[in-house]
Structure formats: C-alpha cells, structure tokens
Short mmCIF file of C-alpha atoms and ligand atoms in Angstrom, two decimals:
data_model
loop_
_atom_site.label_atom_id
_atom_site.label_comp_id
_atom_site.label_asym_id
_atom_site.label_seq_id
_atom_site.Cartn_x
_atom_site.Cartn_y
_atom_site.Cartn_z
CA MET M 23 17.78 16.81 5.00
CA ARG M 24 19.60 18.36 8.12
CA LYS M 25 16.54 19.80 9.39
CA LEU M 26 14.93 16.43 9.43
CA LEU M 27 17.86 14.74 10.88
CA PHE M 28 17.73 17.18 14.25
CA LYS M 29 14.19 16.68 14.07
CA SER M 30 14.05 12.96 14.51
CA LEU M 31 13.36 11.17 17.69
CA TYR M 32 16.71 9.69 17.66
CA TRP M 33 18.49 12.81 17.87
CA LYS M 34 16.01 14.22 20.59
CA ILE M 35 16.21 11.48 22.83
CA SER M 36 20.07 11.13 22.15
CA ALA M 37 20.49 15.03 22.97
CA ILE M 38 18.57 14.42 26.54
CA PHE M 39 20.43 11.11 26.87
CA LEU M 40 23.82 13.07 26.53
CA LEU M 41 22.90 15.69 28.67
CA VAL M 42 21.74 13.65 31.53
CA LEU M 43 25.04 11.78 31.18
CA LEU M 44 26.82 15.04 31.37
CA LEU M 45 25.23 16.26 34.39
CA LEU M 46 25.47 12.96 36.18
CA GLY M 47 29.31 12.78 35.51
CA ILE M 48 29.83 16.38 36.72
CA ALA M 49 27.91 15.91 39.84
CA PHE M 50 29.76 12.53 40.38
CA ASN M 51 32.94 14.55 39.97
CA PHE M 52 32.17 17.22 42.43
CA LEU M 53 30.97 14.59 44.88
CA THR M 54 34.03 12.59 44.61
CA LEU M 55 36.42 15.59 44.82
CA PHE M 56 34.41 17.23 47.90
CA SER M 57 34.57 13.69 49.79
CA ALA M 58 37.96 12.90 48.92
CA GLU M 59 38.70 16.68 50.55
CA MET M 60 36.58 15.88 53.52
CA TYR M 61 37.88 12.56 53.90
CA PHE M 62 41.64 13.77 54.05
CA GLN M 63 40.74 16.64 56.18
CA GLU M 64 39.06 14.34 58.82
CA GLY M 65 42.18 12.14 58.81
CA ASN M 66 44.46 15.06 59.39
CA GLN M 67 42.42 16.26 62.29
CA ARG M 68 42.41 12.77 63.67
CA LEU M 69 46.32 12.34 63.27
CA HIS M 70 47.05 15.74 64.93
CA ARG M 71 44.53 15.21 67.78
CA GLU M 72 47.23 15.32 70.55
CA PHE M 73 49.24 18.05 68.66
CA ALA M 74 47.83 20.89 70.62
CA ARG M 75 48.04 19.22 73.84
CA PHE M 76 51.81 18.45 73.21
CA ILE M 77 52.47 22.23 72.51
CA ALA M 78 50.56 23.36 75.58
CA ASP M 79 52.68 20.92 77.66
CA LEU M 80 55.83 22.51 75.81
CA LEU M 81 54.48 25.99 76.98
CA GLN M 82 54.23 25.12 80.79
CA PRO M 83 57.41 26.25 81.84
CA TYR M 84 56.71 29.74 80.71
CA THR M 85 53.56 30.17 82.62
CA ARG M 86 54.87 30.32 86.43
CA ASP M 87 53.83 34.06 87.03
CA THR M 88 53.18 35.91 83.95
CA LEU M 89 53.04 34.70 80.37
CA GLU M 90 56.38 35.11 78.75
CA GLN M 91 55.27 36.07 75.26
CA SER M 92 58.62 36.11 73.67
CA GLU M 93 59.39 32.60 75.06
CA ILE M 94 55.92 31.49 73.85
CA ILE M 95 56.39 33.00 70.50
CA HIS M 96 59.94 31.52 70.05
CA VAL M 97 58.21 27.95 70.77
CA PHE M 98 55.73 28.62 68.22
CA GLU M 99 58.17 29.53 65.64
CA GLN M 100 60.11 26.50 66.27
CA VAL M 101 57.30 24.31 65.86
CA HIS M 102 56.07 26.02 62.90
CA THR M 103 59.60 25.61 61.45
CA MET M 104 59.34 21.97 61.72
CA ASN M 105 55.97 21.62 60.59
CA PRO M 106 54.97 24.63 58.18
CA SER M 107 51.61 23.28 57.52
CA VAL M 108 50.44 24.49 60.77
CA GLU M 109 49.71 27.79 62.60
CA ILE M 110 49.44 27.94 66.19
CA TYR M 111 47.93 30.39 68.38
CA LEU M 112 47.17 31.02 72.03
CA LEU M 113 43.77 32.03 72.86
CA ASP M 114 42.39 33.37 76.05
CA GLU M 115 39.03 32.03 77.35
CA GLY M 116 37.12 34.19 75.24
CA GLY M 117 38.88 33.24 72.09
CA ASN M 118 40.84 36.51 71.89
CA ILE M 119 44.30 35.71 70.08
CA LEU M 120 47.15 36.46 72.62
CA SER M 121 49.96 34.94 70.74
CA SER M 122 50.43 33.45 67.23
CA SER M 123 53.08 31.89 65.06
CA THR M 124 52.32 34.29 62.27
CA ALA M 125 53.06 37.83 62.38
CA ARG M 126 50.04 40.03 63.93
CA GLU M 127 49.95 41.96 60.97
CA ASN M 128 48.99 39.08 58.55
CA LEU M 129 45.93 38.02 60.71
CA LYS M 130 42.73 39.24 60.00
CA LEU M 131 40.97 38.42 63.03
CA ASP M 132 41.64 39.17 66.46
CA ARG M 133 39.30 36.78 67.94
CA VAL M 134 38.01 33.36 67.05
CA ALA M 135 34.62 31.54 67.80
CA ILE M 136 35.16 29.41 70.90
CA GLU M 137 32.44 26.91 70.65
CA PRO M 138 34.02 24.61 68.07
CA ILE M 139 37.01 24.59 70.21
CA GLN M 140 34.91 23.64 73.22
CA ARG M 141 32.93 21.11 71.01
CA PHE M 142 36.27 19.60 69.89
CA ILE M 143 37.77 19.49 73.33
CA ALA M 144 34.49 17.86 75.04
CA VAL M 145 34.55 14.93 72.46
CA ASP M 146 38.27 14.55 72.96
CA GLY M 147 39.04 15.23 69.08
CA LYS M 148 36.96 12.18 67.80
CA GLN M 149 34.28 14.16 65.84
CA PHE M 150 35.11 16.11 62.76
CA THR M 151 35.01 19.72 63.62
CA MET M 152 35.91 22.93 61.75
CA GLY M 153 36.94 26.27 63.30
CA GLU M 154 37.85 29.83 62.26
CA ASP M 155 40.91 30.43 60.55
CA PRO M 156 42.33 33.96 61.88
CA LYS M 157 44.37 34.26 58.67
CA GLY M 158 41.19 34.10 56.24
CA LEU M 159 38.24 35.71 56.75
CA HIS M 160 35.02 33.33 56.10
CA LYS M 161 36.92 30.27 55.82
CA GLU M 162 36.57 27.40 58.01
CA LYS M 163 39.56 24.96 58.57
CA VAL M 164 40.31 21.71 60.37
CA PHE M 165 42.06 22.55 63.58
CA THR M 166 43.39 20.80 66.81
CA ALA M 167 43.22 22.50 70.30
CA ALA M 168 44.08 21.89 73.93
CA PRO M 169 43.46 23.58 77.09
CA PHE M 170 45.99 25.75 78.17
CA LEU M 171 46.79 25.78 82.07
CA ALA M 172 48.60 28.38 83.91
CA ASN M 173 49.39 27.17 87.74
CA GLY M 174 47.07 24.17 87.29
CA LYS M 175 44.18 26.65 86.21
CA GLN M 176 42.82 26.74 82.73
CA VAL M 177 43.45 30.30 81.44
CA GLY M 178 42.95 29.63 77.62
CA TYR M 179 43.50 27.32 74.57
CA VAL M 180 46.39 26.39 72.22
CA TYR M 181 44.65 26.51 68.91
CA VAL M 182 46.24 24.94 65.92
CA ILE M 183 44.95 25.42 62.47
CA LEU M 184 46.04 22.37 60.42
CA GLY M 185 46.95 23.07 56.72
CA GLY M 186 47.69 26.85 56.60
CA GLU M 187 47.88 28.89 53.40
CA GLU M 188 50.77 27.09 52.06
CA TYR M 189 49.24 23.88 52.68
CA ASP M 190 46.08 25.02 51.07
CA SER M 191 47.69 25.62 47.79
CA ALA M 192 49.57 22.23 47.92
CA LEU M 193 46.13 20.64 48.67
CA GLN M 194 44.65 22.32 45.57
CA PHE M 195 47.51 21.42 43.59
CA ILE M 196 47.19 17.85 44.36
CA GLN M 197 43.59 18.10 43.50
CA GLN M 198 44.42 19.89 40.33
CA ASN M 199 46.84 17.54 39.09
CA TYR M 200 45.68 14.21 40.36
CA ILE M 201 42.29 13.46 41.61
CA LEU M 202 40.56 16.07 39.21
CA ARG M 203 42.54 14.81 36.30
CA LEU M 204 41.86 11.19 37.36
CA GLY M 205 38.01 12.18 37.79
CA VAL M 206 37.69 14.00 34.53
CA ARG M 207 39.53 11.14 32.62
CA THR M 208 37.36 8.69 34.27
CA LEU M 209 34.32 10.66 33.58
CA PHE M 210 35.19 11.31 30.11
CA ILE M 211 35.94 7.45 29.19
CA SER M 212 32.55 6.32 30.87
CA LEU M 213 30.73 9.14 28.94
CA ILE M 214 32.07 8.09 25.99
CA ALA M 215 31.38 4.44 26.54
CA ALA M 216 27.78 5.20 27.83
CA ALA M 217 27.08 7.43 24.77
CA ILE M 218 28.17 4.75 22.35
CA ILE M 219 26.29 1.99 24.00
CA GLY M 220 23.17 4.44 24.47
CA LEU M 221 23.55 5.73 20.88
CA VAL M 222 23.74 2.21 19.38
CA SER M 223 20.77 0.97 21.31
CA LEU M 224 18.63 3.97 20.48
CA GLY M 225 19.70 3.64 16.94
CA PHE M 226 18.31 0.11 17.07
CA LEU M 227 14.84 1.18 18.62
CA THR M 228 14.47 4.10 16.41
CA ARG M 229 15.16 2.17 13.35
CA ARG M 230 12.22 -0.10 14.20
CA LEU M 231 9.96 2.88 14.28
CA ARG M 232 11.37 4.33 10.98
CA ARG M 233 10.42 0.80 9.39
CA MET M 234 6.98 1.02 11.03
CA THR M 235 6.49 4.64 9.41
CA ASN M 236 7.82 3.46 6.08
CA VAL M 237 5.09 0.59 6.14
CA VAL M 238 2.27 2.95 7.34
CA THR M 239 3.23 5.56 4.56
CA ALA M 240 3.19 2.89 2.00
CA PHE M 241 -0.29 1.80 3.22
CA GLY M 242 -1.30 5.30 3.36
CA ALA M 243 -0.37 5.42 -0.16
CA GLY M 244 -2.71 2.79 -1.33
CA ASP M 245 -0.82 -0.38 -0.91
CA LEU M 246 -3.24 -2.19 1.26
CA SER M 247 -1.14 -5.53 1.39
CA GLN M 248 1.58 -3.68 3.48
CA ARG M 249 2.11 -5.17 7.04
CA ILE M 250 4.52 -4.66 10.17
CA THR M 251 6.66 -7.42 10.69
CA ILE M 252 6.55 -8.08 14.57
CA GLN M 253 9.78 -8.72 16.37
CA SER M 254 8.81 -7.92 19.93
CA ASP M 255 6.25 -7.77 22.32
CA ASP M 256 7.28 -4.18 23.76
CA GLU M 257 5.23 -1.12 23.05
CA ILE M 258 6.77 -0.69 19.63
CA GLY M 259 5.43 -4.38 18.73
CA MET M 260 2.02 -3.58 20.22
CA ALA M 261 1.62 -0.60 18.33
CA ALA M 262 2.52 -2.47 15.04
CA ARG M 263 0.19 -5.10 16.25
CA ALA M 264 -2.62 -2.70 16.56
CA PHE M 265 -1.74 -1.30 13.21
CA ASN M 266 -1.62 -4.62 11.46
CA GLN M 267 -5.19 -5.18 13.02
CA MET M 268 -6.43 -1.80 11.79
CA ALA M 269 -4.92 -2.61 8.22
CA ASP M 270 -6.81 -5.89 8.36
CA THR M 271 -10.02 -4.36 9.18
CA ILE M 272 -9.62 -1.78 6.29
CA GLN M 273 -8.60 -4.32 3.92
CA ARG M 274 -11.74 -6.29 4.66
CA HIS M 275 -14.02 -3.30 4.32
CA VAL M 276 -12.37 -2.46 1.22
CA ASP M 277 -13.04 -6.03 0.03
CA GLU M 278 -16.56 -5.89 1.16
CA LEU M 279 -17.28 -2.39 -0.57
CA ALA M 280 -15.67 -3.90 -3.68
CA ALA M 281 -17.88 -6.87 -3.69
CA VAL M 282 -21.03 -4.83 -2.77
CA ASP M 283 -20.08 -2.79 -5.76
CA SER M 284 -19.67 -5.42 -8.23
CA LEU M 285 -22.89 -7.07 -6.86
CA ARG M 286 -24.83 -3.78 -7.40
CA ARG M 287 -23.45 -3.62 -10.90
CA GLU M 288 -24.54 -7.33 -11.68
CA LEU M 289 -27.84 -6.47 -10.26
CA VAL M 290 -28.35 -3.43 -12.37
CA ALA M 291 -27.44 -5.36 -15.39
CA ASN M 292 -29.61 -8.35 -14.81
CA ILE M 293 -32.74 -6.03 -13.79
CA SER M 294 -32.13 -4.12 -16.80
CA HIS M 295 -32.04 -7.61 -19.01
CA ASP M 296 -35.17 -9.00 -17.16
CA LEU M 297 -37.15 -5.71 -17.80
CA ARG M 298 -36.06 -5.54 -21.22
CA THR M 299 -37.18 -9.07 -22.58
CA PRO M 300 -40.71 -8.70 -21.40
CA LEU M 301 -41.03 -5.02 -22.47
CA SER M 302 -39.57 -5.57 -26.03
CA SER M 303 -42.04 -8.65 -26.53
CA MET M 304 -44.87 -6.42 -25.39
CA GLN M 305 -43.61 -3.59 -27.64
CA GLY M 306 -43.54 -6.13 -30.52
CA TYR M 307 -46.95 -7.48 -30.06
CA VAL M 308 -48.38 -4.15 -29.57
CA GLU M 309 -47.16 -2.81 -32.70
CA THR M 310 -48.11 -5.94 -34.65
CA VAL M 311 -51.80 -5.44 -33.18
CA ILE M 312 -51.56 -1.89 -34.26
CA LEU M 313 -50.16 -2.32 -37.64
CA LYS M 314 -52.15 -5.38 -38.66
CA ASN M 315 -55.32 -4.21 -36.73
CA ASN M 316 -57.72 -5.21 -39.62
CA SER M 317 -56.16 -8.25 -40.89
CA LEU M 318 -56.00 -9.99 -37.65
CA THR M 319 -58.51 -12.77 -36.85
CA GLY M 320 -60.20 -12.79 -33.41
CA ASP M 321 -58.01 -15.70 -32.32
CA GLU M 322 -54.95 -14.06 -33.19
CA ARG M 323 -55.77 -11.10 -31.56
CA ARG M 324 -56.43 -12.85 -28.42
CA GLN M 325 -53.46 -14.79 -28.47
CA TYR M 326 -51.41 -11.51 -28.97
CA LEU M 327 -53.13 -9.98 -26.08
CA GLN M 328 -52.59 -12.96 -24.02
CA THR M 329 -48.90 -12.88 -24.58
CA ILE M 330 -48.80 -9.09 -23.61
CA LEU M 331 -50.70 -10.00 -20.63
CA ASP M 332 -48.15 -12.71 -19.55
CA SER M 333 -45.43 -10.39 -20.16
CA THR M 334 -47.14 -7.54 -17.96
CA VAL M 335 -47.61 -10.15 -15.10
CA LYS M 336 -44.16 -11.34 -15.32
CA LEU M 337 -43.09 -7.69 -15.21
CA ASN M 338 -45.24 -6.78 -12.38
CA LYS M 339 -43.92 -9.77 -10.46
CA LEU M 340 -40.24 -8.86 -10.74
CA VAL M 341 -40.83 -5.33 -9.85
CA GLN M 342 -43.06 -6.50 -6.80
CA GLU M 343 -40.31 -8.92 -5.91
CA LEU M 344 -37.57 -6.24 -6.36
CA PHE M 345 -39.53 -3.94 -4.26
CA GLU M 346 -39.92 -6.40 -1.51
CA LEU M 347 -36.47 -7.35 -1.57
CA SER M 348 -35.06 -3.93 -1.23
CA LYS M 349 -37.54 -3.14 1.63
CA LEU M 350 -36.31 -6.24 3.57
CA ASP M 351 -32.51 -5.14 2.71
CA ALA M 352 -33.23 -1.53 3.74
CA LYS M 353 -34.75 -3.16 7.05
CA GLN M 354 -37.85 -1.11 6.31
CA THR M 355 -39.65 -4.33 6.69
CA LEU M 356 -38.75 -5.70 10.08
CA PRO M 357 -40.34 -8.83 11.22
CA LYS M 358 -43.32 -8.31 13.79
CA PRO M 359 -43.59 -11.59 15.56
CA GLU M 360 -46.65 -12.83 16.95
CA PRO M 361 -47.77 -16.41 17.92
CA PHE M 362 -49.73 -18.15 15.32
CA SER M 363 -50.26 -21.70 14.27
CA LEU M 364 -47.75 -22.71 11.58
CA THR M 365 -49.89 -25.78 10.56
CA GLU M 366 -52.95 -23.69 9.52
CA LEU M 367 -50.99 -21.30 7.86
CA VAL M 368 -49.37 -24.16 5.63
CA GLN M 369 -52.74 -25.61 5.00
CA ASP M 370 -54.00 -22.15 3.99
CA VAL M 371 -51.04 -21.58 1.48
CA SER M 372 -51.12 -25.30 0.13
CA GLN M 373 -54.89 -24.63 -0.61
CA LYS M 374 -54.02 -21.66 -2.74
CA PHE M 375 -51.65 -23.78 -4.90
CA GLN M 376 -54.07 -27.00 -4.98
CA PRO M 377 -55.42 -25.96 -8.39
CA GLN M 378 -52.11 -25.48 -9.84
CA ALA M 379 -51.07 -28.70 -8.51
CA GLU M 380 -54.14 -30.55 -9.90
CA LYS M 381 -53.44 -28.96 -13.15
CA ASN M 382 -50.12 -30.79 -13.45
CA SER M 383 -51.50 -33.90 -11.60
CA ILE M 384 -49.10 -33.33 -8.81
CA HIS M 385 -50.04 -34.77 -5.40
CA LEU M 386 -49.58 -32.01 -2.84
CA GLU M 387 -49.65 -33.15 0.88
CA MET M 388 -48.96 -32.31 4.35
CA GLN M 389 -47.71 -34.29 7.35
CA PHE M 390 -47.78 -33.01 10.78
CA ASP M 391 -49.56 -33.70 14.25
CA LYS M 392 -52.48 -31.65 14.83
CA ASP M 393 -51.59 -30.32 18.23
CA LEU M 394 -48.16 -28.79 17.38
CA PRO M 395 -47.37 -25.66 19.55
CA TYR M 396 -47.64 -22.09 18.00
CA VAL M 397 -44.69 -20.62 16.41
CA PHE M 398 -43.57 -17.10 17.47
CA ALA M 399 -42.87 -15.09 13.94
CA ASP M 400 -43.96 -12.69 11.44
CA ILE M 401 -46.94 -14.28 9.82
CA GLY M 402 -47.02 -12.26 6.77
CA LEU M 403 -43.24 -12.99 6.01
CA ILE M 404 -43.57 -16.69 6.53
CA GLU M 405 -46.37 -16.86 4.51
CA ARG M 406 -44.31 -15.47 1.68
CA VAL M 407 -41.45 -17.97 2.62
CA LEU M 408 -44.17 -20.83 2.06
CA GLN M 409 -45.37 -19.53 -1.10
CA ASN M 410 -42.24 -19.00 -2.69
CA LEU M 411 -40.89 -22.53 -1.76
CA LEU M 412 -44.20 -24.05 -2.87
CA GLU M 413 -44.07 -22.14 -6.08
CA ASN M 414 -40.81 -23.40 -6.98
CA ALA M 415 -41.51 -27.25 -5.76
CA LEU M 416 -44.44 -27.13 -8.05
CA LYS M 417 -42.60 -25.53 -10.91
CA PHE M 418 -39.66 -27.77 -10.95
CA THR M 419 -41.63 -31.10 -10.48
CA PRO M 420 -42.86 -32.99 -13.30
CA LYS M 421 -46.36 -34.26 -13.93
CA ASN M 422 -47.36 -37.06 -11.56
CA GLY M 423 -44.88 -35.94 -9.02
CA ARG M 424 -45.32 -35.33 -5.43
CA VAL M 425 -44.95 -32.31 -3.12
CA ALA M 426 -45.11 -32.71 0.60
CA VAL M 427 -44.66 -30.57 3.64
CA PHE M 428 -43.58 -32.16 6.96
CA ILE M 429 -43.64 -30.29 10.16
CA GLU M 430 -41.84 -31.54 13.33
CA LEU M 431 -41.14 -30.39 16.80
CA VAL M 432 -37.47 -30.28 17.28
CA ASP M 433 -35.57 -28.62 20.42
CA ALA M 434 -38.25 -26.01 20.94
CA LYS M 435 -38.81 -25.47 17.43
CA LEU M 436 -40.85 -26.34 14.57
CA LYS M 437 -38.99 -27.74 11.76
CA VAL M 438 -40.44 -27.59 8.24
CA HIS M 439 -39.24 -29.59 5.21
CA MET M 440 -40.71 -29.10 1.97
CA THR M 441 -39.87 -31.87 -0.43
CA ASP M 442 -40.50 -32.39 -4.10
CA THR M 443 -39.82 -35.22 -6.55
CA GLY M 444 -38.70 -32.71 -8.97
CA CYS M 445 -35.78 -32.31 -11.26
CA GLY M 446 -33.47 -31.60 -8.38
CA ILE M 447 -30.57 -29.03 -8.38
CA PRO M 448 -27.10 -29.87 -9.76
CA GLU M 449 -24.58 -29.77 -6.89
CA SER M 450 -22.69 -26.94 -8.24
CA ASP M 451 -25.48 -24.88 -8.32
CA ILE M 452 -26.75 -25.54 -4.51
CA PRO M 453 -24.13 -22.64 -3.02
CA ASN M 454 -25.90 -20.04 -5.41
CA ILE M 455 -29.45 -20.51 -5.48
CA PHE M 456 -29.91 -18.36 -2.67
CA ASP M 457 -28.00 -15.64 -4.61
CA ARG M 458 -30.29 -12.72 -6.26
CA PHE M 459 -31.04 -13.50 -10.00
CA TYR M 460 -29.43 -16.80 -9.67
CA ARG M 461 -31.08 -19.29 -11.95
CA SER M 462 -29.83 -22.80 -12.39
CA SER M 463 -28.59 -22.88 -16.13
CA ARG M 464 -30.33 -26.13 -16.60
CA ASN M 465 -33.69 -25.22 -15.65
CA ARG M 466 -33.41 -21.67 -16.99
CA SER M 467 -35.52 -22.71 -20.29
CA ARG M 468 -38.40 -23.90 -18.23
CA ASN M 469 -38.04 -21.43 -15.36
CA ASP M 470 -40.09 -18.03 -15.97
CA GLY M 471 -38.64 -16.54 -12.51
CA ALA M 472 -36.24 -13.90 -12.14
CA GLY M 473 -34.00 -15.93 -9.46
CA LEU M 474 -35.42 -13.51 -6.56
CA GLY M 475 -37.86 -16.10 -4.71
CA LEU M 476 -35.14 -17.92 -2.91
CA ALA M 477 -33.03 -14.78 -2.16
CA ILE M 478 -36.49 -13.35 -0.42
CA VAL M 479 -36.87 -16.46 1.64
CA LYS M 480 -33.25 -16.49 2.91
CA ARG M 481 -33.51 -12.81 3.74
CA VAL M 482 -36.85 -13.29 5.57
CA LEU M 483 -35.50 -16.24 7.57
CA GLU M 484 -32.19 -14.28 8.33
CA LEU M 485 -34.35 -11.39 9.90
CA HIS M 486 -35.79 -14.06 12.21
CA ASP M 487 -32.42 -15.32 12.89
CA GLU M 488 -32.85 -18.50 11.21
CA ASN M 489 -31.35 -20.36 8.28
CA ILE M 490 -32.47 -22.47 5.18
CA SER M 491 -30.76 -25.58 3.95
CA VAL M 492 -31.39 -27.58 1.09
CA GLU M 493 -30.64 -30.98 0.19
CA SER M 494 -31.10 -32.32 -3.33
CA SER M 495 -30.38 -34.99 -5.99
CA GLU M 496 -31.06 -35.07 -9.69
CA GLN M 497 -32.79 -38.47 -9.25
CA THR M 498 -35.07 -38.09 -6.29
CA GLY M 499 -35.81 -34.08 -6.02
CA SER M 500 -35.00 -31.51 -3.38
CA THR M 501 -36.02 -30.82 0.09
CA PHE M 502 -35.92 -27.32 1.60
CA THR M 503 -35.68 -27.16 5.49
CA PHE M 504 -36.05 -24.35 7.90
CA ALA M 505 -37.20 -24.02 11.60
CA LEU M 506 -39.12 -21.49 13.57
CA PRO M 507 -38.92 -20.84 17.26
CA ILE M 508 -42.13 -22.15 19.09
CA PHE M 509 -44.19 -19.59 21.46
CA HIS M 510 -43.83 -19.77 24.99
CA LYS M 511 -46.61 -18.29 27.19
P1 LIG E 622 -36.91 -18.38 -9.51
O1 LIG E 622 -38.00 -17.21 -9.06
O2 LIG E 622 -36.23 -18.19 -10.95
O3 LIG E 622 -37.56 -19.68 -9.15
P2 LIG E 622 -35.59 -18.68 -7.08
O4 LIG E 622 -34.62 -17.70 -6.42
O5 LIG E 622 -36.88 -19.15 -6.38
O6 LIG E 622 -35.80 -18.01 -8.44
O7 LIG E 622 -34.77 -20.00 -7.29
C1 LIG E 622 -33.41 -20.28 -7.77
C2 LIG E 622 -33.14 -21.28 -8.76
O8 LIG E 622 -33.00 -22.44 -7.80
C3 LIG E 622 -34.03 -21.72 -9.67
O9 LIG E 622 -33.93 -20.99 -11.03
C4 LIG E 622 -33.89 -23.19 -9.87
O10 LIG E 622 -32.87 -23.33 -10.77
C5 LIG E 622 -33.48 -23.62 -8.46
N1 LIG E 622 -34.67 -24.21 -7.60
C6 LIG E 622 -35.28 -23.49 -6.66
N2 LIG E 622 -36.31 -24.45 -6.05
C7 LIG E 622 -35.90 -25.58 -6.84
C8 LIG E 622 -36.76 -26.69 -6.62
N3 LIG E 622 -37.63 -27.06 -5.79
N4 LIG E 622 -36.47 -27.64 -7.50
C9 LIG E 622 -35.34 -27.61 -8.53
N5 LIG E 622 -34.58 -26.49 -8.49
C10 LIG E 622 -34.96 -25.31 -7.81
#
C-alpha cells in the first residue's frame, strides 16, 4: 500500500512541485539578502561621498614641507574614534599605504589597487564602486576617496574604507537576526500556503484520474456498460470522451457479434429443420417402396416415387439457394455490371413463367415503353431477382388473379414494380420478409419455399447499392419495387 502511495502520480507531481517551490524560495531569499546588502552599501557610499575630502582638508596644515606622519596619524585616530566603522589610509599616487588609522601590523596589504579609486574620483562618487580592503585579503569593500594635495599639487589619496571589521560583524548580525529571519519566516509561510493550495488542487486533478482508472478497470473486467462522467473539456475530459467513444464502439461490436452468433444458431436450426422434413419423407417412402415392393400397384408406386422426387427437388432448391446466399455473403459472387436491356430480360423471365401462370389462370402482363435505355448491372444476378419475385407473385396469387411488371424511367434509373393481386403480406410481417428463412406464418401452409428467395433478392440489390421496398395490403395484393441505374455511354 505504501509502495503504491509513493508510486502514484499525485505524490510524484507533489514532490516535484514542492522541490521547485523550495528552490524558488531559497533563490528568492538569497536574492533579497544580496540586494539588501548592495542597496545598503551603495547608500553608505553615497552618504560618505564627501567624507574623504573632509579628512584631506583636515590634513592640509601638516603638509607644508614634509608630511608630518605623527600628526596625520593623530588626526586619523581622532576621526576613527568618532566614527569607529571607518578605516582611514593615506596613499601615495601608486596606491602604497603611507599612513593608516590602524596599526601597521594589522594590515595585510602595503598597497591597494588604484584604479577603483581613480574611477570613484572621476565620477565624483556618484557610481557604486568597491575597492580593496588592506585589512582583509581578497575582500572588496565600499570606500570613499579624495585627492591629497601638498602645496597645491596632488601627491596621493585619502582612502577611507566604510564599514571596517567591527562594522562587518554588525552588518552580519543585523542580517542574521532581522532580514534573514524575516526572509526565512516569509519564505516558510508562503511555502506552506503554496504547498497547501498546490496539493489540494493536485488532489482534485488526480482524483479525477483515479475515478477514470476505476471505470476503465471495471470495463476491462467485463462490465461494458461503464462510462466516465465527463466534467470538463480539458485534457482529462478529452481522454474520458475518447474512452467513452471507444467503449461505445466495443459495445456495438460485441452486440453485433452476439446478434451474428444468434443468427448463425438460428440458421443452423432452420437449415437442419428444412433438411430433415424432406429427408425423412423421402426415407419413409423409399422404405415403403422396398417393404411393399410386391404388393404395390403401379399407380401407388408412381405416386410414391413422385413424392420422393418432389422432396428431392425441394432439397435441391434449398441447397442451391443456401449455396448462392453464402457465395453472395462471402462476396465470392461480386456483381460484374454490363449494359443490357432490362425490358428484354423481363420478357425472357416472364416467358419462362408463362406456363405456370396459365396453369393457375393468372394473367401475367408487362407494361413499359419499348425504347427505354439500357441499365448497367449484373445481368445474371438481376435475372435471379426477377425470377424470385415472379415466383413469389405467382405462388401467392390465387386463380384468376393478375401479376404485372411495370418499368419506368425515374431520375436516371429504371424503376421496376412487380405487382400482384395475391393474398398480401400482413403489416407485422413486412419488416421481416427479407430475413433469411422468414416465412409469413399465415402463408406457411401453402408455401413450399425455404424463406431464402427474398433474402437473395435483397442481398443482390445491396451489392448493386440499391434497395427494395414493398407495399402490400391483404385486400389488393403486393407490389415490390426496386431501381437500377441506366447505362451512360
Ligand atoms: P419463400 O422461398 O418461402 O417464398 P421468400 O423469402 O421468397 O421465401 O419470401 C418470404 C415470405 O414473404 C414468404 O413466405 C411469404 O410469406 C412472403 N411473400 C413474399 N412474396 C410475397 C407475395 N408476392 N405475396 C404475399 N406474400 C409474399
């Protein structure tokens, strides 16, 4: 559990966040301290700008003939007593120390760099400059300086280090005890405030991620109804939306698979049933013929053999249709479109059914203009469509009925209407008649088909990117309508 806790994104981001906060705080504190010190030193230098000149003026009486060292040192000591934070030096023009307010043995340098002093004097002390401190090696300090004249001629410089050693520690004391403490306290308070705000808002963000993970895990475990509630349009919201879309797609595919599976089961059941009936009838009659071979009259024998033949034909038709449908489904039979005359094809097919129509005293007629354009489709497959539709029309139309085929040109397509004055299809059956093995319950007794004819028709037209529709009433009969594109030269 502990391991998991520190592995979590929340803790990782929090650690980085706190570290950045800490570094920023430290950097800020140093910056504040440094700039406070610089600001202080610059102020100090400006305040004491005239101080060196004042001392140089004080020294004037002792420069008449030779430099009176003891007097000069006396003056230095007096000034130092009045202002212990300063160290005063008299330098020659090369920067060598001639006299100083501090005992010689306490000095670490005999000579200081002259350039900063010249720079300071050139800008009249108006620019912040640091110079060498003879009492401390490698440490620069703020200073004030002025030319030192003897008999009106420059012979060196008065060089005053502002803030000597004692002053140094006093400054440190102030820093440590005031600025630093204030800085650290401020830093500490702002760190805590920023950390609390940051951690709480991070907590909210990662809570959404954790919720998402829970949903995804539940989905992965098989609960396909799980969806993420989308709360915002940010990156997390987008990820959630993408997951929901993916989940919808998976759900749809699973549903489709389940539907296909149940259809497959249904098909197998239907096929076995449809094969079993004619087969057992054949078996029964063949057994009878064998058993009663000698006692059968010639008429009986013919009648039994006829029944066996009918069953064989039925079986053959069923197997043929199944084979055709499976080839259409597997896209083994792809339409090979070519231009042909639909009117001629309709006439050919009708002619084949003419004897059957006459047998049932059904009037089979065709209505279309002679000069209709060619259509562009697979002639073999369209012939099958016409055959199946005509076969049904004739099958379901009673004696003295009428079956008609109309063809008209509509929107660059030839529209075919196959109308009969048959028994019609109950409205509740219409959505299903194009399904495999569907036979209207009302007609089942008089229907010897397997319920595959219209499924083949629909599939063929689908492969031509076309549709078939049906209008039917139990009083007037049915009309099936489909269209085929005309051929453009
Ligand atoms: P079948 O081979 O059994 O005729 P179909 O797929 O061709 O199967 O037709 C499915 C069902 O649609 C039929 O059983 C029948 O009930 C109904 N049907 C099809 N055509 C007609 C029609 N012209 N008139 C009335 N019912 C029809």
